[in-house]
XYZ file of C-alpha atoms in Angstrom:
459
model
C -40.805 43.670 33.872
C -37.923 46.086 33.863
C -38.845 49.857 33.369
C -36.491 52.555 33.617
C -38.470 56.328 35.075
C -36.691 59.098 34.091
C -38.053 61.634 37.076
C -37.090 61.061 40.274
C -40.343 63.888 41.638
C -42.715 62.876 43.618
C -44.570 61.294 40.706
C -41.805 58.861 39.341
C -41.068 58.475 43.228
C -44.347 57.025 44.042
C -44.792 55.342 41.112
C -41.713 53.689 42.082
C -42.821 52.959 45.239
C -45.972 50.982 43.357
C -44.166 49.146 41.221
C -41.372 47.722 43.418
C -43.575 45.717 45.182
C -44.671 44.300 42.533
C -41.083 42.226 41.525
C -40.712 44.950 38.326
C -37.249 45.270 37.820
C -37.187 49.542 37.941
C -33.949 51.755 37.420
C -34.833 55.413 38.181
C -33.036 58.580 36.101
C -32.068 61.761 37.694
C -29.353 64.365 38.159
C -30.352 65.563 41.774
C -27.498 61.941 43.249
C -29.372 62.856 46.769
C -33.114 62.145 45.936
C -32.212 59.433 44.366
C -30.541 58.262 47.426
C -32.702 59.380 49.392
C -35.129 56.655 46.895
C -32.494 53.845 47.221
C -32.361 53.772 50.991
C -36.117 53.292 51.017
C -36.667 50.735 47.841
C -35.281 47.938 46.415
C -33.724 49.479 42.712
C -31.099 50.620 41.126
C -30.502 54.621 40.276
C -28.965 56.063 37.960
C -27.513 60.078 38.424
C -27.227 62.126 35.355
C -29.439 63.539 32.195
C -32.594 61.502 31.523
C -32.234 62.584 27.883
C -29.095 61.498 27.185
C -28.382 58.402 25.437
C -25.104 57.331 27.984
C -27.235 57.675 30.553
C -29.910 55.352 29.142
C -27.760 52.844 28.559
C -26.426 52.704 31.991
C -29.992 52.130 33.097
C -30.720 48.955 30.780
C -32.177 50.920 28.360
C -31.023 48.062 25.859
C -33.310 45.305 27.237
C -35.903 47.659 28.971
C -39.377 46.872 28.587
C -40.573 49.929 28.918
C -39.377 54.040 29.568
C -41.768 56.299 31.631
C -39.887 59.390 31.831
C -42.135 61.608 34.357
C -39.454 65.022 34.768
C -40.465 68.531 35.118
C -39.369 69.149 31.659
C -41.909 68.627 28.693
C -38.991 68.777 25.956
C -36.973 66.377 28.459
C -40.127 63.806 28.299
C -40.064 63.833 25.261
C -36.015 63.109 24.248
C -35.802 60.536 26.692
C -39.048 58.760 24.519
C -37.200 59.565 21.139
C -33.116 58.388 22.096
C -35.324 55.719 23.268
C -37.386 54.691 20.686
C -34.117 55.327 17.911
C -30.610 53.609 19.712
C -32.414 51.452 22.614
C -36.096 50.217 20.669
C -38.034 50.338 23.563
C -41.262 48.629 22.882
C -42.750 51.126 25.594
C -42.190 54.986 25.880
C -44.213 56.815 28.110
C -43.969 60.678 28.577
C -45.797 63.343 31.198
C -46.424 66.329 29.400
C -47.632 69.245 30.474
C -47.821 72.367 28.083
C -51.095 73.548 26.519
C -49.163 73.925 23.143
C -47.754 70.510 23.100
C -50.816 68.662 24.152
C -53.097 70.581 21.243
C -51.288 69.305 18.474
C -50.846 65.998 20.448
C -52.278 64.098 17.072
C -50.052 65.574 14.858
C -47.159 65.043 17.133
C -47.298 62.447 18.797
C -49.550 59.553 16.365
C -46.306 59.070 13.953
C -42.499 58.077 14.828
C -41.788 61.383 14.616
C -42.250 61.843 18.139
C -42.544 58.291 19.265
C -44.487 58.534 22.433
C -46.990 55.214 23.157
C -48.485 56.481 25.511
C -49.178 60.060 26.590
C -49.769 61.552 30.193
C -51.548 64.761 30.533
C -52.009 65.397 34.738
C -53.727 68.779 34.980
C -56.734 67.340 32.243
C -56.707 63.774 34.972
C -57.483 66.388 37.699
C -59.699 68.528 35.470
C -61.942 65.553 34.918
C -61.782 63.921 38.515
C -62.810 67.255 39.763
C -66.113 67.852 37.348
C -66.897 63.548 38.179
C -67.057 65.296 42.105
C -68.601 68.519 40.694
C -71.504 65.989 39.173
C -72.343 63.967 41.856
C -72.535 66.240 45.148
C -71.905 64.229 48.050
C -68.777 61.840 46.637
C -65.554 61.978 47.823
C -64.434 59.938 44.739
C -66.014 58.826 41.209
C -64.337 56.764 38.980
C -65.480 55.405 35.977
C -65.281 52.149 33.498
C -66.378 50.580 30.171
C -66.401 54.088 28.892
C -68.846 55.677 31.597
C -71.451 52.988 31.592
C -70.111 51.879 35.891
C -68.975 53.550 38.198
C -67.084 53.148 41.449
C -68.278 56.158 44.352
C -67.008 56.497 47.656
C -69.305 58.705 49.611
C -69.193 58.865 53.791
C -72.117 57.883 55.293
C -73.619 60.109 57.523
C -75.583 60.264 60.844
C -79.616 60.318 58.557
C -78.739 57.566 55.719
C -81.481 56.038 54.864
C -79.305 52.742 55.317
C -76.988 54.088 58.270
C -77.804 51.212 61.495
C -78.829 48.792 58.899
C -77.433 45.450 57.392
C -76.069 46.053 53.593
C -78.998 43.754 52.576
C -81.311 45.923 53.274
C -80.162 47.783 50.103
C -81.897 45.972 47.698
C -85.484 46.096 49.691
C -85.058 50.266 49.930
C -83.895 49.667 46.068
C -85.896 46.544 44.037
C -85.372 48.091 41.095
C -81.535 49.139 41.417
C -78.744 46.566 41.183
C -75.362 48.006 43.153
C -72.951 46.247 45.079
C -70.511 47.196 47.601
C -67.216 47.026 46.741
C -65.396 48.240 50.415
C -65.803 49.729 53.853
C -63.220 51.485 55.429
C -64.603 52.251 58.996
C -61.919 53.892 60.984
C -59.109 54.004 58.175
C -59.152 50.238 58.242
C -60.710 47.879 56.030
C -63.986 45.617 56.775
C -65.225 43.257 54.111
C -68.619 43.625 52.706
C -71.256 40.956 53.588
C -74.916 40.946 53.407
C -75.066 41.319 57.078
C -72.201 44.102 57.776
C -74.860 46.703 59.659
C -73.268 50.208 57.796
C -72.382 52.949 60.644
C -71.706 56.779 60.295
C -68.934 57.805 59.128
C -68.026 54.656 57.779
C -66.353 55.397 54.061
C -68.523 53.358 51.200
C -67.350 53.082 48.106
C -69.912 50.943 45.362
C -70.756 50.203 42.262
C -73.460 50.739 40.001
C -74.688 51.556 36.099
C -73.542 55.233 35.952
C -77.050 56.286 35.805
C -77.742 54.882 39.336
C -75.335 56.489 41.037
C -77.165 59.559 42.679
C -80.227 57.012 43.497
C -77.489 55.056 45.454
C -75.734 57.914 47.169
C -79.412 59.041 48.455
C -79.236 55.835 50.606
C -75.949 56.584 51.962
C -76.583 59.743 52.914
C -78.940 62.921 52.542
C -78.132 63.873 48.914
C -77.473 67.013 48.220
C -78.792 69.510 46.180
C -76.689 70.001 42.574
C -73.916 72.313 42.477
C -75.269 75.837 40.452
C -72.241 78.387 41.947
C -68.423 76.993 41.598
C -65.593 79.826 42.763
C -62.096 78.503 41.749
C -59.024 79.920 43.264
C -56.439 79.850 40.198
C -56.244 80.694 36.870
C -53.987 77.917 36.060
C -54.204 75.070 33.468
C -56.611 73.389 36.075
C -58.226 76.599 37.450
C -58.673 77.206 32.666
C -60.080 74.437 32.041
C -62.086 73.456 34.693
C -64.146 76.654 34.115
C -63.841 75.959 30.936
C -65.665 73.126 31.343
C -68.299 74.431 33.906
C -69.629 77.909 32.824
C -72.712 76.269 30.367
C -74.616 75.020 33.579
C -72.658 77.140 36.572
C -72.327 80.266 37.627
C -68.590 80.514 37.767
C -66.260 82.876 39.663
C -62.724 83.053 38.658
C -59.580 84.688 41.104
C -56.238 84.480 39.849
C -53.579 87.030 41.025
C -51.570 87.039 37.658
C -52.665 90.544 36.358
C -52.104 89.071 32.392
C -53.176 85.878 33.431
C -56.141 87.343 34.589
C -56.880 89.750 31.516
C -56.143 86.769 29.241
C -58.157 84.403 30.459
C -61.158 86.922 31.277
C -61.291 87.850 27.349
C -61.124 83.262 26.817
C -63.706 82.559 29.064
C -67.082 82.585 27.761
C -69.157 83.507 30.905
C -66.994 82.332 34.220
C -66.293 85.682 35.601
C -62.600 86.766 36.172
C -60.693 88.455 39.223
C -57.463 89.435 39.878
C -56.371 89.173 43.682
C -55.327 87.024 46.305
C -58.051 84.341 46.733
C -57.146 84.585 50.790
C -57.881 88.325 50.905
C -61.015 88.261 53.086
C -62.439 91.175 51.894
C -62.212 90.046 47.981
C -63.938 87.142 49.118
C -66.411 89.273 51.364
C -66.938 91.698 48.350
C -67.341 88.553 45.652
C -69.825 86.720 48.019
C -68.836 83.801 48.937
C -70.870 82.438 51.772
C -73.673 81.769 48.544
C -70.815 79.579 47.167
C -71.958 75.530 46.576
C -67.981 74.486 46.115
C -64.468 76.757 46.687
C -62.331 75.072 44.243
C -58.677 76.033 45.617
C -56.322 74.653 42.775
C -52.981 76.832 42.346
C -49.076 75.712 42.709
C -49.569 76.359 46.222
C -50.783 73.819 48.813
C -50.380 75.998 51.426
C -51.944 79.171 49.357
C -54.783 76.502 48.585
C -55.533 75.305 52.099
C -55.335 78.914 53.602
C -58.129 79.913 50.740
C -60.214 76.425 51.752
C -60.544 77.129 55.369
C -61.300 81.260 55.389
C -64.222 80.175 52.432
C -65.710 77.662 54.284
C -65.429 80.200 57.486
C -67.117 82.736 55.512
C -69.817 80.999 54.329
C -69.115 78.977 51.502
C -70.267 75.455 51.727
C -68.165 73.175 50.530
C -64.303 73.055 50.259
C -61.962 71.110 47.615
C -58.165 71.471 47.437
C -56.036 70.714 44.883
C -53.168 69.098 47.004
C -48.743 68.255 45.988
C -47.833 66.797 48.948
C -49.391 63.052 49.625
C -48.622 63.778 53.362
C -51.005 66.632 53.863
C -53.993 65.024 51.783
C -55.038 62.348 55.143
C -53.917 66.011 57.488
C -56.637 68.570 55.763
C -59.653 66.327 54.440
C -62.503 65.967 56.100
C -62.405 68.994 58.158
C -62.882 72.385 57.171
C -61.618 71.210 54.060
C -64.232 68.258 51.998
C -61.872 66.586 49.331
C -58.314 67.245 48.994
C -57.396 66.011 45.552
C -53.799 64.683 44.522
C -52.512 65.473 41.149
C -49.756 62.260 41.252
C -52.059 60.507 42.501
C -54.332 61.004 39.330
C -51.102 61.112 37.522
C -50.397 57.208 38.700
C -53.680 56.168 38.010
C -52.586 56.718 34.803
C -49.301 55.297 34.400
C -50.469 52.482 35.728
C -53.606 51.434 33.198
C -50.500 50.870 30.636
C -47.936 49.274 32.795
C -50.444 45.932 34.229
C -50.146 42.911 32.205
C -53.199 40.929 30.967
C -55.329 43.253 29.149
C -55.782 45.799 32.013
C -57.338 48.713 30.827
C -58.450 50.956 33.237
C -56.876 51.276 36.921
C -57.514 54.192 39.713
C -55.350 53.967 42.675
C -57.394 54.884 45.490
C -57.737 55.505 49.047
C -53.178 57.288 48.679
C -52.250 54.329 46.904
C -53.535 51.132 49.257
C -56.756 49.815 47.383
C -56.715 49.837 44.036
C -59.580 49.652 41.406
C -59.030 47.863 38.103
C -61.404 47.047 34.734
C -59.788 43.813 33.169
C -60.647 41.750 29.873
C -61.417 38.934 29.907
C -59.723 36.061 27.600
C -59.738 32.602 26.310
C -61.961 30.178 27.428
C -62.805 27.485 29.476
C -59.346 25.624 28.405
C -56.802 28.483 28.371
C -58.654 30.644 31.058
C -58.866 31.034 34.671
C -62.053 33.242 34.885
C -63.436 33.019 31.552
C -67.056 29.646 32.127
C -66.694 30.439 35.085
C -69.497 31.862 38.342
C -67.352 34.065 40.565
C -67.894 31.637 43.351
C -65.356 29.364 41.856
C -62.617 31.901 40.759
C -59.891 32.289 43.022
C -59.736 35.670 44.016
C -56.058 36.641 46.188
C -57.479 38.231 49.675
C -59.083 40.771 49.762
C -60.294 41.269 46.173
C -64.069 41.981 44.820
C -65.396 41.771 41.455
C -68.366 44.243 41.457
C -69.460 44.824 38.102
C -69.327 42.817 34.690
C -69.861 44.726 31.703
C -70.828 42.638 28.675
C -71.544 44.608 25.248
C -73.885 47.207 26.186
C -75.191 44.935 30.033
C -73.866 46.110 32.915
C -74.046 43.297 35.163
C -73.818 43.482 38.770
C -71.608 40.577 40.436
C -73.044 37.587 42.127
C -72.098 34.375 43.123
C -73.328 32.543 40.599
C -72.791 35.120 37.458
C -71.116 33.573 34.576
C -67.495 35.035 32.978
C -67.926 35.108 29.085
C -64.481 36.162 26.985
C -64.947 39.599 25.810
C -66.368 40.171 29.417
C -64.312 43.789 31.050
C -64.676 42.690 34.295
C -64.807 46.033 37.277
C -62.422 44.540 40.409
C -61.973 45.696 43.848
C -58.141 45.251 45.460
C -58.354 46.437 49.259
C -54.657 45.743 49.001
C -52.940 46.613 46.267
C -50.168 44.177 47.087
C -52.407 41.043 45.545
C -52.184 43.165 42.113
C -50.062 40.715 40.364
C -52.058 38.050 41.619
C -55.582 39.473 39.653
C -52.891 39.689 36.767
C -52.333 36.830 35.927
C -55.818 35.479 36.293
C -56.498 37.191 33.190
C -53.778 36.119 31.326
C -55.276 33.402 29.414
C -52.788 30.549 28.288
C -52.667 27.691 25.904
C -51.446 25.572 28.586
C -53.917 25.704 31.623
C -56.288 23.055 31.352
C -57.427 23.399 35.218
């Protein structure tokens, strides 16, 4: 595909990196020439220096025959205008924009549904991050939780701990422990490297295990791999921006929520607009404030300010003072691996959440969900099988007979309302939602081709 990315910041740069390796023709537009030059030095792509909403700049970037424009600058207005110009002047088929302002999002149905502001897909990073943190709170002990098929199936990453029922046992023992629960281990990472999960594979402490199961069985499977943690009751949030406020709003009905916001006006606003959340104006890395607010009784401390360093320091302090768990929002991807797993239990990357949402719209074939995992190295996708045994490479075939790329596993199939955990003899039918895990995302184009039916395919 020929794709124009407007905005060479962290999201635009990471997205370009993801797509270049998949034989797409990528052009990145930005007004910062130095950033563009750095990108071009690292990646095989074209760059155009200038404002991405200007018609001449888009024309120079090849908008006249582009398949897609993705506008991810820091300005909602620039992103919207770029989509408008691409639509009106160049008839670009697919236009995607990152929109962050609550003001625009509150009216998205009226603004973006018609051709008034022609955006085919709207990405709201703060909403995506809020949703992913909420899922981590719903499943204490999980490192990552992603949902497929409208929430019927979940893929969960957990760390196996000493004392877990399965640690020291082969994967085949999972069925003996839970005869009534169907689950499949999609991947195991040991000391950062993927190992292929076989029935004879013995789970070791500290393994990172990705398993797939019907969402209603997730907690039962987690209890096999680690001592099941009690549900979180007391939550402390540092930062009252869009993510902090959105999280408090979602949690305050069923949790005791305290929120610390540095800006006095914002704190005042939140105290009147949140129903049950207790709002404090202050610095989340102020030791006295944390002690006064009994941080030692907190089940989970979540730092979601705009400042990575402030998030890391306040979370480490909260943990030292007795908070059970600490989650932090990290903008710089290089920091994520540095901090996760020590004092800080989970580092959440808004870039990864945004990239996952963008990739869902970029993937070929009928791919309805994409999640970027393990800092972009792995990927989980939900694809719909179309065609019949003559026109499809997957329909009418048992999983064992499908030529999957190396390191790719089919974890589950959703057939209407039924969740089927995949086995070698499971036969895929037309309209099945197939959930796949790719240890190495460089094979994504192979998977896309598998799910593209062809009138000329007979064998």
